[in-house]
PDB file of C-alpha atoms and ligand atoms in Angstrom:
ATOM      1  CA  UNK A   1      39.853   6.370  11.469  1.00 44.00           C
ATOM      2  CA  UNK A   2      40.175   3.333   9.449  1.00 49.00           C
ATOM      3  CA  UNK A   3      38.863   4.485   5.793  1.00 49.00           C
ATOM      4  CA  UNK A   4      36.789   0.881   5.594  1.00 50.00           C
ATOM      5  CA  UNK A   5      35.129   1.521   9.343  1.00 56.00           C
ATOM      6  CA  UNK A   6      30.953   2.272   8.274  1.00 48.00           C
ATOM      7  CA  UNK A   7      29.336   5.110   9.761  1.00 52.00           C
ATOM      8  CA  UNK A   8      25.954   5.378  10.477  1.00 51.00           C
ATOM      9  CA  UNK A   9      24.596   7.641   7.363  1.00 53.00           C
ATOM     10  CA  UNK A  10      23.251  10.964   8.484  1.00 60.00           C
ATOM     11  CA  UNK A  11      21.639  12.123   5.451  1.00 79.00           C
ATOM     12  CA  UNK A  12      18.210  14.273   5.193  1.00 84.00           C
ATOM     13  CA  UNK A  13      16.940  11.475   4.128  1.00 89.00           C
ATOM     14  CA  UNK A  14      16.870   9.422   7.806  1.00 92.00           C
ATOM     15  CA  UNK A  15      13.434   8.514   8.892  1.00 95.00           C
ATOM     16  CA  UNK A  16      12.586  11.684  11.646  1.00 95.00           C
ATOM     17  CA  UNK A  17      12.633  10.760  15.703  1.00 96.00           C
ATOM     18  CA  UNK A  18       9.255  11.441  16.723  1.00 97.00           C
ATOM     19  CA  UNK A  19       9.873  10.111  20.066  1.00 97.00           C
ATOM     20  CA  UNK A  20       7.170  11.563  22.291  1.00 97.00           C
ATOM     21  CA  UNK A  21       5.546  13.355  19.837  1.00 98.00           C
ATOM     22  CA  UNK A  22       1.640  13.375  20.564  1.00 98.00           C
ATOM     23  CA  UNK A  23      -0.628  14.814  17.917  1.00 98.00           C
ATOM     24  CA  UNK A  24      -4.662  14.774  18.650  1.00 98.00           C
ATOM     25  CA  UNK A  25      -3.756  11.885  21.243  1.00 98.00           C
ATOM     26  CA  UNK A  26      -1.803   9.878  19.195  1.00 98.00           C
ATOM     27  CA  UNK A  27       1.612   8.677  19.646  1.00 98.00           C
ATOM     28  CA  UNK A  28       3.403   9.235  16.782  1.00 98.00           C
ATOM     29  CA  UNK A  29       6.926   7.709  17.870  1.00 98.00           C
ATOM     30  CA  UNK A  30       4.876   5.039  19.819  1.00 98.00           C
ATOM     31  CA  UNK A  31       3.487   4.044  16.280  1.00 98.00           C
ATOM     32  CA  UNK A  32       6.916   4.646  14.284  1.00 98.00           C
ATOM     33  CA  UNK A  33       8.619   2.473  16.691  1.00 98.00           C
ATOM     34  CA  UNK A  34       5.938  -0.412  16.290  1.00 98.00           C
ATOM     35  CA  UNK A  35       6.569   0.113  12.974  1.00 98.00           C
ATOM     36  CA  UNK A  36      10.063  -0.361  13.182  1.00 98.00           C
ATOM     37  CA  UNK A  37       9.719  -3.678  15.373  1.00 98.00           C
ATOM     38  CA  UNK A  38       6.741  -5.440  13.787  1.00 98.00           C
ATOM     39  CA  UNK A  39       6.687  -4.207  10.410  1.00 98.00           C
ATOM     40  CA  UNK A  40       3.067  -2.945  10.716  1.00 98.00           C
ATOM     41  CA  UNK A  41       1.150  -0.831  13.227  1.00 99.00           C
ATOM     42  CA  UNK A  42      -2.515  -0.057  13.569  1.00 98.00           C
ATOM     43  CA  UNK A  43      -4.060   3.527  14.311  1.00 98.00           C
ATOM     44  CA  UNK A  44      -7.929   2.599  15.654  1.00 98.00           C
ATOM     45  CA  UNK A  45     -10.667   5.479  14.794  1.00 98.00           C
ATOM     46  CA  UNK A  46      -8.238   7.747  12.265  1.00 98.00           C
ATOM     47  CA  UNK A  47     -10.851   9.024  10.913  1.00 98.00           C
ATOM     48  CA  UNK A  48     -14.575   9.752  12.695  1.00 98.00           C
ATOM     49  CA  UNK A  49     -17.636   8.355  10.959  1.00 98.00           C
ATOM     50  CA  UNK A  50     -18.913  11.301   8.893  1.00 98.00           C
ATOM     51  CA  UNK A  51     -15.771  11.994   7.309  1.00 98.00           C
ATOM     52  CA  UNK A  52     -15.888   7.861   6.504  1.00 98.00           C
ATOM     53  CA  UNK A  53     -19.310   8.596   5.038  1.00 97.00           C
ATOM     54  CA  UNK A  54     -18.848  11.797   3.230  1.00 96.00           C
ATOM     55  CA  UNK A  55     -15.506  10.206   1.641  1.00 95.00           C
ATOM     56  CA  UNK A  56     -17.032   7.352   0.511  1.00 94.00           C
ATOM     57  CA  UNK A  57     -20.045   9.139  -1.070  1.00 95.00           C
ATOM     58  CA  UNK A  58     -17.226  10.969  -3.151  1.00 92.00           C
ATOM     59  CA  UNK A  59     -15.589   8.046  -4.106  1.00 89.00           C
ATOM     60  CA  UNK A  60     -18.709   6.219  -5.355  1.00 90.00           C
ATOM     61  CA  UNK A  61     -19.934   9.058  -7.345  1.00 92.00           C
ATOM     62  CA  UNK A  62     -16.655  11.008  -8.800  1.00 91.00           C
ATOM     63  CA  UNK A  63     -14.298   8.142  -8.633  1.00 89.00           C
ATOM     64  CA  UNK A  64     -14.426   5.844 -11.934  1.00 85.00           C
ATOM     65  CA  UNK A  65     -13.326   2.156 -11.020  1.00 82.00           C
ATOM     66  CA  UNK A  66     -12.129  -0.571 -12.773  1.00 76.00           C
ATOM     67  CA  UNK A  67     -12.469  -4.674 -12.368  1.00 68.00           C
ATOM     68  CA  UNK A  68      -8.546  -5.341 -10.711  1.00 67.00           C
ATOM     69  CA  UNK A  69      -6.291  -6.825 -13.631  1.00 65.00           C
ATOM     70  CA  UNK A  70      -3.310  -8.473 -13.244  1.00 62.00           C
ATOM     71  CA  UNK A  71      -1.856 -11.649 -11.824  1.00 57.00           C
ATOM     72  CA  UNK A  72      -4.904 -13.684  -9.723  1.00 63.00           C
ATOM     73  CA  UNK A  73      -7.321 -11.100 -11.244  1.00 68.00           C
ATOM     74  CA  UNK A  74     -10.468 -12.882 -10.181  1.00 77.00           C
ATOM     75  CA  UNK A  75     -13.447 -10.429 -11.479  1.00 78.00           C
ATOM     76  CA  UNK A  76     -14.186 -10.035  -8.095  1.00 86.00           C
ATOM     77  CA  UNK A  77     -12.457  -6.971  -6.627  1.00 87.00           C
ATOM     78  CA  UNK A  78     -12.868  -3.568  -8.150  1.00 87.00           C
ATOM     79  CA  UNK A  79      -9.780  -0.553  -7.797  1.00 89.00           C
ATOM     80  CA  UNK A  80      -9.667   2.575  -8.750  1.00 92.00           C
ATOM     81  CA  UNK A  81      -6.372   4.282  -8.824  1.00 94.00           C
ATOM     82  CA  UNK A  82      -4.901   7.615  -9.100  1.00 96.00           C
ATOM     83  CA  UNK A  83      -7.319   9.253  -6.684  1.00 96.00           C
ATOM     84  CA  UNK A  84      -5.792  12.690  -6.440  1.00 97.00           C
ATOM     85  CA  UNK A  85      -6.558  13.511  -9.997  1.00 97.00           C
ATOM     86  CA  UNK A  86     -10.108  12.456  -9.466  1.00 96.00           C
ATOM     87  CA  UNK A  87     -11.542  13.912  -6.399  1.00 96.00           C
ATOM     88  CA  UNK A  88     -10.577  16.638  -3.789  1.00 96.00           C
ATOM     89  CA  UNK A  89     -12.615  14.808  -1.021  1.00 96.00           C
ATOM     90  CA  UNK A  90      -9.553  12.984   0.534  1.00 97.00           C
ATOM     91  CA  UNK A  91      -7.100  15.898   0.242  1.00 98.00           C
ATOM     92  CA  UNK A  92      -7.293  16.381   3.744  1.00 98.00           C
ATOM     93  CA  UNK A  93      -6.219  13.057   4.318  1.00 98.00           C
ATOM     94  CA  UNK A  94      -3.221  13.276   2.564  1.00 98.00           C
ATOM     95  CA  UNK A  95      -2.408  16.309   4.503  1.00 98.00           C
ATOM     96  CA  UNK A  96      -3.104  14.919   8.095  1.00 98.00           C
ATOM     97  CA  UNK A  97      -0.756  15.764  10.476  1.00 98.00           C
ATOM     98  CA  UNK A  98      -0.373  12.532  12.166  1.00 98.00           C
ATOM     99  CA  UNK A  99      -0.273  11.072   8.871  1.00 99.00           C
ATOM    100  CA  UNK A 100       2.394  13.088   8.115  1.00 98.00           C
ATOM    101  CA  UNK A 101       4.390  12.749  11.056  1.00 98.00           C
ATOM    102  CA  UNK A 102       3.996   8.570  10.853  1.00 98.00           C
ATOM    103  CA  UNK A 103       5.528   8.911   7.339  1.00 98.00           C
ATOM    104  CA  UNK A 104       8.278  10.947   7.968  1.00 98.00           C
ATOM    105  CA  UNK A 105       8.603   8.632  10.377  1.00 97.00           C
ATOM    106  CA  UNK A 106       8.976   5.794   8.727  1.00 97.00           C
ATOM    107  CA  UNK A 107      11.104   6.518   5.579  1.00 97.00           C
ATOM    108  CA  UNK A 108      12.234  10.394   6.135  1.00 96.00           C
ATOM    109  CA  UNK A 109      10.906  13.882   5.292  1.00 96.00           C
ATOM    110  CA  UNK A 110      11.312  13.945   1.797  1.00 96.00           C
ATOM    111  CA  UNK A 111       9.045  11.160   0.969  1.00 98.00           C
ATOM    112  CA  UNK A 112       6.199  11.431  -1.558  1.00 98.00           C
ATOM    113  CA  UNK A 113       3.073   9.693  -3.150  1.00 98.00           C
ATOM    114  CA  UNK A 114       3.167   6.391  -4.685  1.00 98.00           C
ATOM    115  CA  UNK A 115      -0.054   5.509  -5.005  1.00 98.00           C
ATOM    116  CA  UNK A 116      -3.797   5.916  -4.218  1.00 97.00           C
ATOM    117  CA  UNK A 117      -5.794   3.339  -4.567  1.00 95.00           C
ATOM    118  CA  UNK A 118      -9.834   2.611  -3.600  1.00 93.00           C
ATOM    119  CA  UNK A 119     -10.407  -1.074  -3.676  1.00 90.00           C
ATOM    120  CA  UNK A 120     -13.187  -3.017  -2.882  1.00 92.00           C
ATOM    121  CA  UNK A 121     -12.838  -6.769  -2.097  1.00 94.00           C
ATOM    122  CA  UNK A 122     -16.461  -8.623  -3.341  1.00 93.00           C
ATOM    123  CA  UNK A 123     -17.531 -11.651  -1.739  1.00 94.00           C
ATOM    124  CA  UNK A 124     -16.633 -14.747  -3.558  1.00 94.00           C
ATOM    125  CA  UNK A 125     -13.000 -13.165  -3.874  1.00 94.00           C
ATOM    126  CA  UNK A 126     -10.255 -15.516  -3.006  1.00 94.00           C
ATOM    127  CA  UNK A 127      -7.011 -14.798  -1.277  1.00 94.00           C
ATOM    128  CA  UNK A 128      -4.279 -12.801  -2.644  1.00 93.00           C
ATOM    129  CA  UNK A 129      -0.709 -14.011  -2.890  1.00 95.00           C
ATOM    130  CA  UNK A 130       1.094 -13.170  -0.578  1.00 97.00           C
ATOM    131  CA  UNK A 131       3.485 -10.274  -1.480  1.00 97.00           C
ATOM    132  CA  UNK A 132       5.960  -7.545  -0.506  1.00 98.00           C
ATOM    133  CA  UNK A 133       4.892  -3.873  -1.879  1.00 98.00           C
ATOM    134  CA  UNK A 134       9.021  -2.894  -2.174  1.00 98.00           C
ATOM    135  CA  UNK A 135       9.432  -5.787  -4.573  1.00 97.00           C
ATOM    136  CA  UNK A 136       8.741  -3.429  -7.586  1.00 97.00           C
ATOM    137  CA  UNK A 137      12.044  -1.887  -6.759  1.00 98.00           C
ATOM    138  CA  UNK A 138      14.907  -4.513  -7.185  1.00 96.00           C
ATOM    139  CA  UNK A 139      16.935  -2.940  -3.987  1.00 94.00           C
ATOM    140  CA  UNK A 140      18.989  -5.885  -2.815  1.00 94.00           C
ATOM    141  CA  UNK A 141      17.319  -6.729   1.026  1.00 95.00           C
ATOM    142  CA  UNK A 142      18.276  -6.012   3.383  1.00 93.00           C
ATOM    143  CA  UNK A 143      17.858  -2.193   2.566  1.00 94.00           C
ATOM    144  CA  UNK A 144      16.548   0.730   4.945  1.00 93.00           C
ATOM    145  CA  UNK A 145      12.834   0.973   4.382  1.00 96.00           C
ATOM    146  CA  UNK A 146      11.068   3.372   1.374  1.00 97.00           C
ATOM    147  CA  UNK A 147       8.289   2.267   1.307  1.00 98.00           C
ATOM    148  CA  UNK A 148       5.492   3.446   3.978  1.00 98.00           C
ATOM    149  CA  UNK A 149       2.113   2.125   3.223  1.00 98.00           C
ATOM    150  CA  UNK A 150      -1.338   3.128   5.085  1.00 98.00           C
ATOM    151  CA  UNK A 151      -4.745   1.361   4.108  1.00 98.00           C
ATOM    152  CA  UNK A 152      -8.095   2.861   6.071  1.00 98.00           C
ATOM    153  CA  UNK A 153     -10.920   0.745   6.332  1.00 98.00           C
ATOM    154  CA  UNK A 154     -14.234   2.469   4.987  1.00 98.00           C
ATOM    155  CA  UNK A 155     -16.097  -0.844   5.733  1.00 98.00           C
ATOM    156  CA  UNK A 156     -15.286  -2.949   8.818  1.00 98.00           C
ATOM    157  CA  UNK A 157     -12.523  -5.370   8.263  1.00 98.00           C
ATOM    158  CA  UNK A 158     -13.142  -8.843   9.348  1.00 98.00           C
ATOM    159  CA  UNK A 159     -12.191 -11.915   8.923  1.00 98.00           C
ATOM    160  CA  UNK A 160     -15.091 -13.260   6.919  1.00 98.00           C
ATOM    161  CA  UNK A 161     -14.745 -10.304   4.493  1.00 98.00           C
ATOM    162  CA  UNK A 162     -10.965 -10.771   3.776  1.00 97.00           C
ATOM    163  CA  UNK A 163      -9.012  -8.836   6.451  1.00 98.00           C
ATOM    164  CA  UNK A 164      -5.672  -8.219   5.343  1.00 98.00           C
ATOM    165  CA  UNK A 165      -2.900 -10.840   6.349  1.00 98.00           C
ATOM    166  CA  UNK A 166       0.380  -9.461   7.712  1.00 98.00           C
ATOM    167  CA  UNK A 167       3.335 -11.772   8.012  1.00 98.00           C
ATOM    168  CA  UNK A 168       4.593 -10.018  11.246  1.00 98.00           C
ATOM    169  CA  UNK A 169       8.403  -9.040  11.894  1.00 98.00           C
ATOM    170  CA  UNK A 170       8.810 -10.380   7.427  1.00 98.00           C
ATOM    171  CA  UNK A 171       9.800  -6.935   6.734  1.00 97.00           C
ATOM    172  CA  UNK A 172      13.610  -7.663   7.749  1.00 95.00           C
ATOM    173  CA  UNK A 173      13.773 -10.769   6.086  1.00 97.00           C
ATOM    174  CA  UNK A 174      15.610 -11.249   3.267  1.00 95.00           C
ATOM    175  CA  UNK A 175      14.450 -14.486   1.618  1.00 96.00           C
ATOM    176  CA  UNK A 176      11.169 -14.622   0.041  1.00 97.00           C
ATOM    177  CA  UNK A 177       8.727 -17.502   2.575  1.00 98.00           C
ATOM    178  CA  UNK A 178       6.727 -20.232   1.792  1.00 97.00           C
ATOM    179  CA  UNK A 179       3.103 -18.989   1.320  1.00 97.00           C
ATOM    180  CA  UNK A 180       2.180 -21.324   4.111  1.00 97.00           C
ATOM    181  CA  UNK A 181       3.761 -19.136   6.699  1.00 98.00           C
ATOM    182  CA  UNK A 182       1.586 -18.159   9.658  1.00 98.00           C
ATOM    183  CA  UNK A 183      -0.434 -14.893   9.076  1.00 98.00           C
ATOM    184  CA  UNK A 184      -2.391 -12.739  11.313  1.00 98.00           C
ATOM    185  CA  UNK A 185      -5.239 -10.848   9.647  1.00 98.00           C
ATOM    186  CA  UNK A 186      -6.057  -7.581  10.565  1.00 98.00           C
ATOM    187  CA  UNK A 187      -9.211  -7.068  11.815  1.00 98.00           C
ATOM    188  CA  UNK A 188     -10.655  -3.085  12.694  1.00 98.00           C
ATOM    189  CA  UNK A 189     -13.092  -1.234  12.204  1.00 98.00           C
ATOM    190  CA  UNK A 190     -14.075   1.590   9.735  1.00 98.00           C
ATOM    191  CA  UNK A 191     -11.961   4.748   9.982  1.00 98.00           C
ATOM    192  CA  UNK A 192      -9.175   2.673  11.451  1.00 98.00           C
ATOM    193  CA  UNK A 193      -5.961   2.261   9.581  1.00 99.00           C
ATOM    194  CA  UNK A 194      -3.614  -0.337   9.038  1.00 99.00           C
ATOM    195  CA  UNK A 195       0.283   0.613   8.403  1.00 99.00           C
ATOM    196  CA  UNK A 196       3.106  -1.298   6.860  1.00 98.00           C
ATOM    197  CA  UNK A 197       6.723  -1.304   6.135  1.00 98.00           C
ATOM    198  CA  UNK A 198       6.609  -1.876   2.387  1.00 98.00           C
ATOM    199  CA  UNK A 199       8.926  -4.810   3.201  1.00 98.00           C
ATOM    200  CA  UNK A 200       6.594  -6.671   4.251  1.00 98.00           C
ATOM    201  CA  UNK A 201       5.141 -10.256   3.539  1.00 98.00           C
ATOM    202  CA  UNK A 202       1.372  -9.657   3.060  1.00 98.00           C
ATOM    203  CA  UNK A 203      -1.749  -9.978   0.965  1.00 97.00           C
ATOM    204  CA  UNK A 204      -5.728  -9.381   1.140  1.00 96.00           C
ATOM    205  CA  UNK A 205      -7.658 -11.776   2.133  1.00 96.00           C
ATOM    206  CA  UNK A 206     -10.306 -14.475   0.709  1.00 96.00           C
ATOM    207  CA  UNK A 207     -14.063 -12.477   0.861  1.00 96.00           C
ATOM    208  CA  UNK A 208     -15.866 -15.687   2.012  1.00 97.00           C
ATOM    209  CA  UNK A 209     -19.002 -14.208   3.395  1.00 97.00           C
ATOM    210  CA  UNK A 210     -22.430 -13.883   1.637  1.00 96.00           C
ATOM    211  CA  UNK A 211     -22.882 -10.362   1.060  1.00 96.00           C
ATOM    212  CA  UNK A 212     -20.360  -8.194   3.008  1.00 97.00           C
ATOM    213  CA  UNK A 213     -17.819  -5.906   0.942  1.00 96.00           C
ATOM    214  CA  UNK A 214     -14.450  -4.524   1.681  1.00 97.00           C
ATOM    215  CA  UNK A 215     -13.519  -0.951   0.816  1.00 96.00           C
ATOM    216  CA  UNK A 216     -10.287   0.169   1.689  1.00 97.00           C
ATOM    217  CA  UNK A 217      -8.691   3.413   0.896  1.00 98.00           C
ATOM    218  CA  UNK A 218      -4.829   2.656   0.351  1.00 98.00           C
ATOM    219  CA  UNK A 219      -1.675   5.269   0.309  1.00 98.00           C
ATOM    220  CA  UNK A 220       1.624   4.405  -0.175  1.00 98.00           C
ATOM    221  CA  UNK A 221       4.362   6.666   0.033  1.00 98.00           C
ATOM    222  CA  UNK A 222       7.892   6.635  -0.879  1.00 98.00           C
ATOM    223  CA  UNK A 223      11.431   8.082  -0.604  1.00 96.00           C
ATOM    224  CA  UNK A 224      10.936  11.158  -2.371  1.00 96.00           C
ATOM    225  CA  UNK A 225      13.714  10.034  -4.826  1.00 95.00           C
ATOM    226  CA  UNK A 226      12.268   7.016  -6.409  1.00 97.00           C
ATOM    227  CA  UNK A 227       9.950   6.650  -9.049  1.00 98.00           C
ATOM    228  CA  UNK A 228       6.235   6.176  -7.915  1.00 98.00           C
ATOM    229  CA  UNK A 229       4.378   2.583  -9.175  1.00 98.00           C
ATOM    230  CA  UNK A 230       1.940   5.483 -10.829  1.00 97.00           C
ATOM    231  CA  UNK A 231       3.576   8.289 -11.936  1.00 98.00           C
ATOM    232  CA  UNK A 232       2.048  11.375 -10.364  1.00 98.00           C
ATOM    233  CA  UNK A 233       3.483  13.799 -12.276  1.00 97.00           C
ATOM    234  CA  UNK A 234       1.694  12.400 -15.342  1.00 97.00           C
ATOM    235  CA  UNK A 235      -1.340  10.773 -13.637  1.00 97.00           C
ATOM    236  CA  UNK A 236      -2.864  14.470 -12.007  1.00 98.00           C
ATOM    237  CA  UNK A 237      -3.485  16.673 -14.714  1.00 98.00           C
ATOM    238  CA  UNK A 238      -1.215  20.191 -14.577  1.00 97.00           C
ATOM    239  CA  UNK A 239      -4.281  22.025 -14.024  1.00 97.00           C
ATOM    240  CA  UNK A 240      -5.215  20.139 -11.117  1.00 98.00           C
ATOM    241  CA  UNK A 241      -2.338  20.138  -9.255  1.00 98.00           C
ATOM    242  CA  UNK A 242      -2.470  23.949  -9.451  1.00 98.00           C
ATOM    243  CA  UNK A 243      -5.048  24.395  -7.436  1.00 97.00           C
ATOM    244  CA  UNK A 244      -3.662  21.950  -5.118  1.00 98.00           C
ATOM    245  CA  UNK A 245      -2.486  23.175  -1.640  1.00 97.00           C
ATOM    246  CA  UNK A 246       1.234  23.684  -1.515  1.00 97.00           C
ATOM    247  CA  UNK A 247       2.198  20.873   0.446  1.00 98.00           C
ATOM    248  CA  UNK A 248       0.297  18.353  -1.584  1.00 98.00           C
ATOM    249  CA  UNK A 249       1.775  19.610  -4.777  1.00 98.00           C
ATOM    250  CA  UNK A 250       5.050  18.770  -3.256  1.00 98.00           C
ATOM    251  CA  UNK A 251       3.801  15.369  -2.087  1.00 98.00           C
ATOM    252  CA  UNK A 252       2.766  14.273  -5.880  1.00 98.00           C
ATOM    253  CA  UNK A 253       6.297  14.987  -6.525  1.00 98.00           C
ATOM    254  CA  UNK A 254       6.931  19.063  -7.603  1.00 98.00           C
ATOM    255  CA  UNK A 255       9.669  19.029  -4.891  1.00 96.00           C
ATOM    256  CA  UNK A 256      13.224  20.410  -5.566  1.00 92.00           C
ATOM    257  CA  UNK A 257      15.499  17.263  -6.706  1.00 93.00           C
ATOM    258  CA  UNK A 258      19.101  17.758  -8.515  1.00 94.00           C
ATOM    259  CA  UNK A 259      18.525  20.533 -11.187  1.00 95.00           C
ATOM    260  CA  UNK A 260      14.594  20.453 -10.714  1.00 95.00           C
ATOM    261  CA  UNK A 261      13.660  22.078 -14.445  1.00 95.00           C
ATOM    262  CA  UNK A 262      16.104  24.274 -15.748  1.00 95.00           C
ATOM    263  CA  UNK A 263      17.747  24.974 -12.782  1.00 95.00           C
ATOM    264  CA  UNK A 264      14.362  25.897 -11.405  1.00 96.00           C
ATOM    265  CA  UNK A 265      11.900  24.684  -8.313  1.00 96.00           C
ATOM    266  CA  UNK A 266       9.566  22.727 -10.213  1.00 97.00           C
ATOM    267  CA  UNK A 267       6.638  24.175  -8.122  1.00 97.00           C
ATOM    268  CA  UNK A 268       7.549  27.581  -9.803  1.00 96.00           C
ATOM    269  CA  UNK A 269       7.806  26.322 -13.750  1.00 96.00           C
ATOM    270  CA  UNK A 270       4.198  24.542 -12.960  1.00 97.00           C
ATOM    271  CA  UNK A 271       2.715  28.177 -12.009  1.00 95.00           C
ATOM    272  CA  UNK A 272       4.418  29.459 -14.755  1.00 93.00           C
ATOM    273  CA  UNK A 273       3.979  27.053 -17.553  1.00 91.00           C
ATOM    274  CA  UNK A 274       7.529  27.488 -18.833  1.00 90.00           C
ATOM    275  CA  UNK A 275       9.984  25.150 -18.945  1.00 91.00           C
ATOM    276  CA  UNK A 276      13.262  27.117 -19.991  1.00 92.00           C
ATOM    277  CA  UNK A 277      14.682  29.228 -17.206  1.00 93.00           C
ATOM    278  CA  UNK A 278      13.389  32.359 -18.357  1.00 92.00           C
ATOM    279  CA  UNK A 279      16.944  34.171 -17.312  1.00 91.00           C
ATOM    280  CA  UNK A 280      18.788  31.476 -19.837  1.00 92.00           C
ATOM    281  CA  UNK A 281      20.245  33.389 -22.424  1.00 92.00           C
ATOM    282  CA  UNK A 282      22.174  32.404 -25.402  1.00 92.00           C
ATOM    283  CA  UNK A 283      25.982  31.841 -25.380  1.00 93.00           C
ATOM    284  CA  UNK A 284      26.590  34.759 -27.151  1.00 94.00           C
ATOM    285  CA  UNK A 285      24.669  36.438 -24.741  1.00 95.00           C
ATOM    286  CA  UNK A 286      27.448  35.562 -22.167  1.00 91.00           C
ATOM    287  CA  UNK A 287      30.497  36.082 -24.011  1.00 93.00           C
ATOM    288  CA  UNK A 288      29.312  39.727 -24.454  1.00 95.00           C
ATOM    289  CA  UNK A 289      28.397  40.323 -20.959  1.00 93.00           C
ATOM    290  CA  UNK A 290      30.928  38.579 -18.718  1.00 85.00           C
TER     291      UNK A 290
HETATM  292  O1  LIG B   1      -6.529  -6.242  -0.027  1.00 89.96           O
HETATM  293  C1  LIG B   1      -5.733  -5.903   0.858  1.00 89.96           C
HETATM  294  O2  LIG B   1      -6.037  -5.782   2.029  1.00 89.96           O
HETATM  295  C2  LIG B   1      -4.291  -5.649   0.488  1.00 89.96           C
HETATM  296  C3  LIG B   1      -4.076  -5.469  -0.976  1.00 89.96           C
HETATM  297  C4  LIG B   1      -2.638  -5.493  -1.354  1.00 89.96           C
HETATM  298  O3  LIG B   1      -1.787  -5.799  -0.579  1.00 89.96           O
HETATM  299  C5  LIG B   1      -2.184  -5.137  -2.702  1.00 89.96           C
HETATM  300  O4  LIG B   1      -3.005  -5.084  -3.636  1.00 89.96           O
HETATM  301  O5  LIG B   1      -0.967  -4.930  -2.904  1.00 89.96           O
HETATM  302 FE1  LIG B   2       0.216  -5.325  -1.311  1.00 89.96          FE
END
């Protein structure tokens, strides 16, 4: 074989073929693949009413929020990041199977938390720019996708409150468009969820109505070997991610990668608060017993 000939890259890190996968009714490669195609793909009733409710009564009593800052910071939108350090009420979320499978998806197995965000658009706010999520990361385009993001509408998205806009099919492109370009916006309803290839053009909308909010619950995930926008590790407190459940512990980021600590599965220098390889012993050590 000619040594310059490319070959497609079969790496544990390939985005998983759920083709005919069905979990609770849902499609999972029928999503992945619409994905794939249009850049974005929405998931109608993800989550039923009361969980809606009960999660948003936990968010607007445990969650502290901040006015958004930043670039076109208007007063007008609250946030509130880091979520998973601040309230248990969405774990389940996180660790929803067809969640799960849509990520893997997307952008492989070994993916991981970005970032969790709770934002709520005000009216009077005016249109963000629009934007691509994967710009953080200066990976020359085109580049496989590692970025998968999901936002769930607590409060119905509509048009008048500021419905997202998604440039569809922008999340191949490779030069940056005029902000003029034609948008859709996506309207749903509560408990439905919106999802994205990170590579694509798109930006919240202008609240122009009178008195309706817009709370969203956002969750981006990434390759598992990048560094997150927030970094988890730092952002949920070691305590807290101890009583996490296993799988979300990995999906902060306590997953094996290159030496892990020491040599060790981070996972197991958490539980055991030490960071040197308790079996390391000095040089000495060694040259006396080998
Ligand atoms: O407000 C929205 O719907 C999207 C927000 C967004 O894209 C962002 O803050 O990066
Ligand atoms: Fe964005």
């Amino acid at each position: 074989m000619d040594k310059h000939e490319q070959q497609p890259l079969a790496t544990p890190y390939a985005p998983v073929d759920h083709t005919g996968v069905i979990i609770e009714d849902l499609d999972i490669g029928q999503v992945v693949a619409t994905i794939a195609d249009q850049g974005y793909a929405v998931v109608k009733n993800f989550l039923p009413p009361e969980d809606i409710a009960s999660i948003r009564h936990a968010f607007n009593t445990e969650v502290p929020i901040t006015a958004m800052s930043g670039i076109g910071a208007t007063g007008k939108s609250w946030r509130a990041h880091n979520l998973l350090s601040k309230t248990r009420a969405a774990d389940h979320v996180f660790l929803d199977p067809r969640l799960r499978a849509i990520v893997d998806g997307v952008i492989g197995k070994y993916n991981q938390i970005n970032i969790t965000t709770l934002f709520n658009t005000l009216p009077g706010e005016t249109a963000q720019h629009l934007h691509q999520d994967d710009g953080l990361w200066p990976i020359p385009r085109p580049h496989p996708t590692f970025l998968c993001n999901a936002l769930i509408a607590f409060d119905d998205f509509t048009k008048e409150n500021g419905a997202t806009h998604l440039v569809p099919y922008s999340h191949t492109w490779t030069q940056a468009p005029d902000q003029s370009v034609e948008s859709i916006q996506i309207e749903m309803k509560s408990g439905s969820m919106v999802l994205w290839d990170g590579g694509m053009w798109h930006g919240g909308g202008a609240n122009t109505s009178k008195d309706v909010e817009r709370m969203g619950f956002f969750i981006s995930h990434q390759i598992s070997y990048l560094r997150p926008q927030e970094i988890q590790l730092l952002a949920i407190p070691k305590e807290v991610v101890k009583e996490m459940p296993h799988r979300l512990q990995r999906l902060v980021g306590y997953h094996p990668f290159g030496i892990g600590v020491d040599g060790r599965d981070p996972l197991d220098v958490l539980e055991d608060d030490v960071v040197i390889n308790p079996e390391a012993r000095s040089a000495e050590h060694w040259r006396a017993n080998s």
